[in-house]
Amino acid sequence: MGMTEWWKKSTVYQIYPRSFMDSDGDGIGDLRGIIEKLDYLQELGVDILWLSPVYDSPNDDNGYDIRDYYRIMKEFGTMEDFDELLQEVHARGMKLVMDLVVNHTSDEHEWFKTRPDFYIWRDKPTNWRSFFSGSTWEFNKERGQYYLHLFSKKQPDLNWDNPELREAVYEMMRWWLDKGVDGFRMDVINMISKVADMHDAPGSDGSHQFMNGPNVHTYLQEMNREVLSKYDIVTVGETPGTTPKEARDYTAAENRELNMIFTFEHMGLDQASGEKWDLKPLRLTDLKENMEKWQHGLHEKGWNSLYWNNHDQPRIVSRFGEDTDWRIESAKMLATCLHFMQGTPYIYQGEELGMTNVRFESIEDYKDIETLNMYKEKRAAGVPHDDIMTAIHAKGRDNARTPMQWSDEANGGFTTGTPWIKANPNYPEINAEQRHDPDSVYQYYKELIGFRKELDIITHGDFELLLRDDSDIFAYTRTWENETLTVFCNFTENTKAVQRPEGEVLICNYAVNLSEGDVLLRPYEAIVFYKN
Ligand code: TEU
């Protein structure tokens, strides 16, 4: 592993600044609030902090609609606050990765007025549906044409076929890298190249015409040549709709594009159709098969990110675990399942506490544009309120965006003011004060993060799925030189016996209780054996 591949032994922590910590009582998280919590993060042992966008934005999509790439969002603080945050992160031996949103800007970005050639205009719209409901085309009266917006109408897509736009992006990236940031998470970066002849698509799904498009690798190789290759940084592409084969093209070192990507396949296994709101229960064998496919698909040919959570996904303990009677056990079990795989793990704020989904009864309590647009559209189509709320409770992005729960004080100690979104009412029972308990989810995550630094087998070992057809247990081995890790994760309340493997217990989310023969896995039990 070369000097520049430090990210292969790192663990990343994602901060959604709006909901992380509010230092000035305006109810919105800010950069000074993050500075106040850096010791908490250093104690956890994470190596890289990924900040969701902190640039100037009208917040139509909570910062993923950038108005000025060179200014800090006023609610989050000043550029001086940012410089201090970066300095304090580096002083603690951690790294800071920014969220690069360059598939689109805000419609309030000056370019939208001064450089129409930086955007995508057509006389006639296609039938494509936006990720945020409605059409992906908006008519602009001044110009007398439609502009493309895959997301909200205030997020016009940039025209990456224009070399002047690409150079403007590269110049901005150099500006942040010259400040000392340590890399980028690249928002829907596999959507930047659209087919030239955009046309109507079956089911209004234009994704085959804008995902992994004709010039995406050309542009990423140019970005790497012009910018990325000149810095010792880490890059991760957010690439919905990408297969392991395409992921190899993005992450193979010899292709000189990105270090890793986020797959979405495992996040689609509990949806019945192309729409995330169309719920179906997860089948564990589907999850096992999919994660095996990605472990094998990128082994020695690329690099995986490993995640269950982010600011767009419901919280995993409520989704694939059990968040009432077995919350702590299942939170630890899910973490074990992920953290012994090959790749770079991502922890989303609050995941290390076992924070859960939220259930607001009123749509007024929800803030996310994706949710609110969907609600409006489905209500207009006559779908009952309760049916829509069931889907929002299961899959809404605000599940991940309620304030970080620091203590049992008002609003979980996130703000002394009125939070921009209500706190999850379970903050008195679930908060960071519990991290001092040796049996807390936080201390368990801290142990997992430590193993990745200590045991090279986690970074390099071969992955082999065990008990393939078992619908309760996710089990696998990692092997490397003369070492073996055997991981057992019980995803159910059923007690199951498994054959005891070689080696000693490395970690277990219960007090270890091994009889001579088989291992009896208790509800949501995770146990890892290590032989060297
Ligand atoms: O998300 C891209 C994306 O594919 C989302 O539509 C995601 O699949 C969906 O929200 C799941 O419910 C990125 C950012 O992570 C997201 O927060 C932004 O809203 C979006 O791009 C536009 O920038």
PDB file of C-alpha atoms and ligand atoms in Angstrom, residues 61 64 104 131-132 151 155 185 187-188 238 240 264 276 311-312 370 397 401, ligand 1:
ATOM      1  CA  ASP A  61     -31.815  21.422  -0.588  1.00  0.00           C
ATOM      2  CA  TYR A  64     -26.674  20.948  -1.910  1.00  0.00           C
ATOM      3  CA  HIS A 104     -25.455  21.473 -10.419  1.00  0.00           C
ATOM      4  CA  PHE A 131     -35.557  12.921  -7.982  1.00  0.00           C
ATOM      5  CA  PHE A 132     -37.641  15.531  -6.164  1.00  0.00           C
ATOM      6  CA  PHE A 151     -33.064  17.611  -8.565  1.00  0.00           C
ATOM      7  CA  GLN A 155     -30.617  23.225  -8.757  1.00  0.00           C
ATOM      8  CA  ARG A 185     -16.806  13.620  -1.461  1.00  0.00           C
ATOM      9  CA  ASP A 187     -22.029  14.636  -5.087  1.00  0.00           C
ATOM     10  CA  VAL A 188     -23.701  12.518  -7.861  1.00  0.00           C
ATOM     11  CA  GLU A 238     -21.339   9.387  -4.865  1.00  0.00           C
ATOM     12  CA  PRO A 240     -26.175   6.088  -7.670  1.00  0.00           C
ATOM     13  CA  PHE A 264     -26.473   2.331  -3.668  1.00  0.00           C
ATOM     14  CA  LYS A 276     -37.747   4.279  -2.561  1.00  0.00           C
ATOM     15  CA  HIS A 311     -27.850  12.234   5.457  1.00  0.00           C
ATOM     16  CA  ASP A 312     -30.048  10.743   2.715  1.00  0.00           C
ATOM     17  CA  GLU A 370     -37.646  15.403  -1.364  1.00  0.00           C
ATOM     18  CA  ARG A 397     -34.212  11.715   4.736  1.00  0.00           C
ATOM     19  CA  ARG A 401     -31.350  15.039   9.991  1.00  0.00           C
TER      20      ARG A 401
HETATM   21  O1  TEU B   1     -27.945  12.615  -3.383  1.00  0.00           O
HETATM   22  C1  TEU B   1     -28.039  12.010  -4.655  1.00  0.00           C
HETATM   23  C2  TEU B   1     -29.150  11.047  -4.729  1.00  0.00           C
HETATM   24  O2  TEU B   1     -29.148  10.130  -5.500  1.00  0.00           O
HETATM   25  C3  TEU B   1     -30.320  11.294  -3.879  1.00  0.00           C
HETATM   26  O3  TEU B   1     -31.412  11.543  -4.752  1.00  0.00           O
HETATM   27  C4  TEU B   1     -30.594  10.058  -3.046  1.00  0.00           C
HETATM   28  O4  TEU B   1     -30.548   8.921  -3.864  1.00  0.00           O
HETATM   29  C5  TEU B   1     -31.982  10.187  -2.511  1.00  0.00           C
HETATM   30  O5  TEU B   1     -31.993  11.413  -1.843  1.00  0.00           O
HETATM   31  C6  TEU B   1     -32.268   9.021  -1.580  1.00  0.00           C
HETATM   32  O6  TEU B   1     -33.471   9.312  -0.940  1.00  0.00           O
HETATM   33  C7  TEU B   1     -27.043  13.723  -3.384  1.00  0.00           C
HETATM   34  C8  TEU B   1     -27.007  14.293  -1.978  1.00  0.00           C
HETATM   35  O7  TEU B   1     -26.486  13.296  -1.089  1.00  0.00           O
HETATM   36  C9  TEU B   1     -28.414  14.680  -1.613  1.00  0.00           C
HETATM   37  O8  TEU B   1     -28.486  15.108  -0.255  1.00  0.00           O
HETATM   38  C10 TEU B   1     -28.835  15.803  -2.539  1.00  0.00           C
HETATM   39  O9  TEU B   1     -30.195  16.099  -2.282  1.00  0.00           O
HETATM   40  C11 TEU B   1     -28.683  15.396  -4.017  1.00  0.00           C
HETATM   41  O10 TEU B   1     -27.471  14.721  -4.301  1.00  0.00           O
HETATM   42  C12 TEU B   1     -28.676  16.639  -4.875  1.00  0.00           C
HETATM   43  O11 TEU B   1     -27.486  17.369  -4.613  1.00  0.00           O
END
